GROMACS .gro file of C-alpha atoms in nm:
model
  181
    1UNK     CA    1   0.000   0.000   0.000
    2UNK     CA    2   0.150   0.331  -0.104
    3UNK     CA    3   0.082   0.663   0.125
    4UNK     CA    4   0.240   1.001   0.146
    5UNK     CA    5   0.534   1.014   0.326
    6UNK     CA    6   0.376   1.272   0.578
    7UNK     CA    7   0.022   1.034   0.606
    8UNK     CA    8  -0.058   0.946   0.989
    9UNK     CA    9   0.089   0.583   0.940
   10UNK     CA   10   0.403   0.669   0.789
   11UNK     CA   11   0.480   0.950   1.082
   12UNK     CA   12   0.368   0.671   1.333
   13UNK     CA   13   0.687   0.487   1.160
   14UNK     CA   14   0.940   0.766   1.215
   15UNK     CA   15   0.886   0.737   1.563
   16UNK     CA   16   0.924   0.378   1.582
   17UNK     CA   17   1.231   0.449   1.401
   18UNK     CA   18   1.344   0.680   1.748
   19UNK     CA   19   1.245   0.438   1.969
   20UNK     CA   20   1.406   0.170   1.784
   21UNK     CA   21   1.718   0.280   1.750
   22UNK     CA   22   1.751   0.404   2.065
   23UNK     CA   23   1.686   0.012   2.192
   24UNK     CA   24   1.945  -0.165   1.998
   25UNK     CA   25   2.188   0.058   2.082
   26UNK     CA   26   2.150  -0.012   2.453
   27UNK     CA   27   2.401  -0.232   2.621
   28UNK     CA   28   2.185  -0.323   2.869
   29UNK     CA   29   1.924  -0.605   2.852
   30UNK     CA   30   1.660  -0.488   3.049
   31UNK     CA   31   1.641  -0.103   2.888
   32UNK     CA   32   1.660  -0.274   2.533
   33UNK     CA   33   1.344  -0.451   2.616
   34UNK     CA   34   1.150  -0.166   2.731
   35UNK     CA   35   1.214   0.047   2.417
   36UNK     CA   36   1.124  -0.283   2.184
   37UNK     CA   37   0.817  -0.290   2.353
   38UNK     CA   38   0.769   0.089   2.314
   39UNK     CA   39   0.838   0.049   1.965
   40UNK     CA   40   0.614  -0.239   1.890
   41UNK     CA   41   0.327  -0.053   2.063
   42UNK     CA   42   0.384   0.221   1.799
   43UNK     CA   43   0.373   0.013   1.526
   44UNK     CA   44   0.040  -0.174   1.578
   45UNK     CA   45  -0.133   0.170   1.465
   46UNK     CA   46   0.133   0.232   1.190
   47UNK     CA   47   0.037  -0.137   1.066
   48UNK     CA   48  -0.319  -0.123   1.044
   49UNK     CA   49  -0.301   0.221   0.909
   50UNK     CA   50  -0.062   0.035   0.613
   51UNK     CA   51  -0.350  -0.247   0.534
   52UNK     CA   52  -0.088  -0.509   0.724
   53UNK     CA   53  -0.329  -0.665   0.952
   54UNK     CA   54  -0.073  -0.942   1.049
   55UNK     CA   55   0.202  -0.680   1.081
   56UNK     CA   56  -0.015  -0.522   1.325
   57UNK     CA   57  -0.102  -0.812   1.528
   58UNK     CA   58   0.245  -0.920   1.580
   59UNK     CA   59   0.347  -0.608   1.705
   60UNK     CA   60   0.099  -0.599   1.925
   61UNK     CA   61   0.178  -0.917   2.051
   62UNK     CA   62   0.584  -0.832   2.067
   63UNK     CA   63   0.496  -0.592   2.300
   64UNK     CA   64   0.317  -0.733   2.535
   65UNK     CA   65   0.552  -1.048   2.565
   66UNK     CA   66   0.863  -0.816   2.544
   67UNK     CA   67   0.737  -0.646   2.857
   68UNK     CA   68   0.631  -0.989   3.019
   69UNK     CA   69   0.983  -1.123   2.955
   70UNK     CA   70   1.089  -0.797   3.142
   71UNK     CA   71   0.972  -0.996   3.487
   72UNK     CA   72   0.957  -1.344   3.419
   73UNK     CA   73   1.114  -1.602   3.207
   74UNK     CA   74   0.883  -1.922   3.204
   75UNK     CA   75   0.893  -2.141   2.925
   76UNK     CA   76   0.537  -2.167   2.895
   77UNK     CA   77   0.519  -1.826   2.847
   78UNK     CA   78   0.719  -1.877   2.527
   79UNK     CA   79   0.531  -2.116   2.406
   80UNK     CA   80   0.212  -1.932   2.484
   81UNK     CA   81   0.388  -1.560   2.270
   82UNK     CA   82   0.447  -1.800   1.958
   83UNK     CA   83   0.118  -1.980   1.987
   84UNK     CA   84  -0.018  -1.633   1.928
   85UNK     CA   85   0.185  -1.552   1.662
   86UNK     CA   86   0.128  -1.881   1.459
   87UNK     CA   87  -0.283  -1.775   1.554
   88UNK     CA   88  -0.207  -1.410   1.397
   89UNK     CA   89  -0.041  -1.537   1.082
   90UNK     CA   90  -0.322  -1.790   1.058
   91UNK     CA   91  -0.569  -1.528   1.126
   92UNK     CA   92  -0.422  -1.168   0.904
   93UNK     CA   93  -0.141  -1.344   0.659
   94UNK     CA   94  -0.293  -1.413   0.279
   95UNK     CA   95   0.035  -1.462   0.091
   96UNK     CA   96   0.384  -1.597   0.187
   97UNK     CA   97   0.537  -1.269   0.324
   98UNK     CA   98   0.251  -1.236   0.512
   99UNK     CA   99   0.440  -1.501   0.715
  100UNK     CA  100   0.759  -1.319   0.742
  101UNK     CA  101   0.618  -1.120   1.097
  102UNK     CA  102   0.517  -1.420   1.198
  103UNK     CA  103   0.865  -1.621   1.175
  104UNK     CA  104   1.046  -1.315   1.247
  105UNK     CA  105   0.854  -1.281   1.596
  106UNK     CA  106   0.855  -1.631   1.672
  107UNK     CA  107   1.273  -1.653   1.629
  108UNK     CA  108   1.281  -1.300   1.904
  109UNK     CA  109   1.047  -1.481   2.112
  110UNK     CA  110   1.232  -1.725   2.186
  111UNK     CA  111   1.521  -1.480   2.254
  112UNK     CA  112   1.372  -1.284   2.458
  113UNK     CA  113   1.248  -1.541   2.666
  114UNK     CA  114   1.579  -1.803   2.678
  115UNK     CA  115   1.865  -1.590   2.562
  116UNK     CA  116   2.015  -1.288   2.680
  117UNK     CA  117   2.364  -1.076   2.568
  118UNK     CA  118   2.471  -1.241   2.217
  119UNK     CA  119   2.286  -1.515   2.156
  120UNK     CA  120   1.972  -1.245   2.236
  121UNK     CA  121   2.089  -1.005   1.995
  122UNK     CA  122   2.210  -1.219   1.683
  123UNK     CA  123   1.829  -1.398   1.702
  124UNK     CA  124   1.714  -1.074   1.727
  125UNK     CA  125   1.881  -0.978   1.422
  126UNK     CA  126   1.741  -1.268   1.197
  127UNK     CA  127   1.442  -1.102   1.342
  128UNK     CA  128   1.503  -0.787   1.216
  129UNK     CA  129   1.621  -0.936   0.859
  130UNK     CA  130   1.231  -1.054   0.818
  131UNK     CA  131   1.066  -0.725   0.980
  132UNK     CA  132   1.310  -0.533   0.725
  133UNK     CA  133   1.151  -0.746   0.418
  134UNK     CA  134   0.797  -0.704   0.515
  135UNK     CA  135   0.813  -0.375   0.561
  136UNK     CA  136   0.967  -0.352   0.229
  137UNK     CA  137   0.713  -0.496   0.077
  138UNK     CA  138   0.470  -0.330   0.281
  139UNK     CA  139   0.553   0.036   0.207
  140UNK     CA  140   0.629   0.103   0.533
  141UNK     CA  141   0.905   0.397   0.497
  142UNK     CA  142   0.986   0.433   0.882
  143UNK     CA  143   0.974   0.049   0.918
  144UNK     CA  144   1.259   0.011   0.638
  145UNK     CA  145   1.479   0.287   0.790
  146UNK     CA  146   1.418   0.157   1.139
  147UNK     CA  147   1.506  -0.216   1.048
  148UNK     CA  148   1.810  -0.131   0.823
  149UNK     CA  149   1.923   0.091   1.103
  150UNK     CA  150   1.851  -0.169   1.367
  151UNK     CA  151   2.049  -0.430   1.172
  152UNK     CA  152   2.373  -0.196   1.207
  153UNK     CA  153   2.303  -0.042   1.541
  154UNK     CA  154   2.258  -0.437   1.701
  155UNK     CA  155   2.545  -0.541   1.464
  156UNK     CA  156   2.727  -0.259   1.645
  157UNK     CA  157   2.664  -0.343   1.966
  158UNK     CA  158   2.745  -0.709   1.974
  159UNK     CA  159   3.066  -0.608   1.864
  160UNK     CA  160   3.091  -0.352   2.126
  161UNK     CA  161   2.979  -0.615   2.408
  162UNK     CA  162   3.212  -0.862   2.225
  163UNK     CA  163   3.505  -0.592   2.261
  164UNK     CA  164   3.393  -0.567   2.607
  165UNK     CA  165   3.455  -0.974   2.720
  166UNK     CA  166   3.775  -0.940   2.545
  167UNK     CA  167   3.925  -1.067   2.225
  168UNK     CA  168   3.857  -1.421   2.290
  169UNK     CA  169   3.449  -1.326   2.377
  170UNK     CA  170   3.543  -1.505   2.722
  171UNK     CA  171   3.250  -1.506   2.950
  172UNK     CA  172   3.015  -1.445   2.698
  173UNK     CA  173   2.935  -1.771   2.586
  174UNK     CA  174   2.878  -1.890   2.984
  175UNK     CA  175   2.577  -1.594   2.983
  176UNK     CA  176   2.441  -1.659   2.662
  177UNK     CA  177   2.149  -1.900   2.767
  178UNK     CA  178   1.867  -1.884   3.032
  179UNK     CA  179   1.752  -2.209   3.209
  180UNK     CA  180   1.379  -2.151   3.232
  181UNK     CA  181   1.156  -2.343   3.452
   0.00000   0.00000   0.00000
């Protein structure tokens, strides 16, 4: 769906772009989560407004598990976020790419949920790899510059927290998975 660049959707994606940005670049966990889930809330308005129904439904979804994951980290609660996701593809997605939010969210679920540092990150980018083709193919102007930025502001800082551990990454690897119960 084309719009103007200045339409009420496409401004709604230049502030997920701020938000965005402003997450991946965090080197802390817990503030990179809140500003996902900021963004995410964002774009389930900026979605609709598009004509991407299942865009819209995973981000709603993102951010409500993103904030969950904020406070507790319960398998079932994984299972439960891609459940929903796998329902809102079923539901909204009438091609293919329609199922590119819905892979995409289930991969950062699972991050989110049993990952954290690295491992978080790299699934996050995948993540952001099929967000950044659907919103290609979606019009989505502020979605496009917010992925393509994401990809190099997470690329950044996994090598900054990589720098960080050391040459050899030591200590990173140790951190890189959550047990969940």
């Amino acid at each position: 769906m084309t719009t103007s660049i200045f339409s009420p959707a496409q401004c709604l994606g230049y502030l997920a772009v701020v938000l965005g940005v402003a997450a991946f670049l965090q080197k802390s966990d817990r503030r990179q989560k809140i500003l996902v889930a900021s963004e995410s809330l964002v774009h389930v308005p900026h979605f609709w407004l598009l004509g991407v129904p299942t865009a819209a439904a995973n981000a709603l979804t993102t951010a409500v598990r993103t904030s969950l994951s904020l406070r507790m980290r319960a398998a079932w609660l994984s299972v439960l976020f891609v459940a929903l996701h796998i329902c809102a593809g079923l539901c909204f997605a009438k091609t293919p790419s329609g199922w590119l939010t819905v892979i995409g969210s289930c991969v950062s679920t699972v991050a989110v949920f049993h990952t954290r540092g690295l491992t978080m990150r790299m699934m996050m980018l995948f993540s952001t790899g099929c967000w950044l083709v659907n919103n290609i193919l979606s019009g989505s102007i502020g979605g496009v510059a917010l992925e393509s930025v994401i990809a190099i502001a997470n690329a950044t800082t996994m090598l900054r927290i990589s720098f960080a551990h050391g040459k050899d990454g030591a200590g990173i690897k140790k951190a890189s998975v959550v047990p969940v119960g």
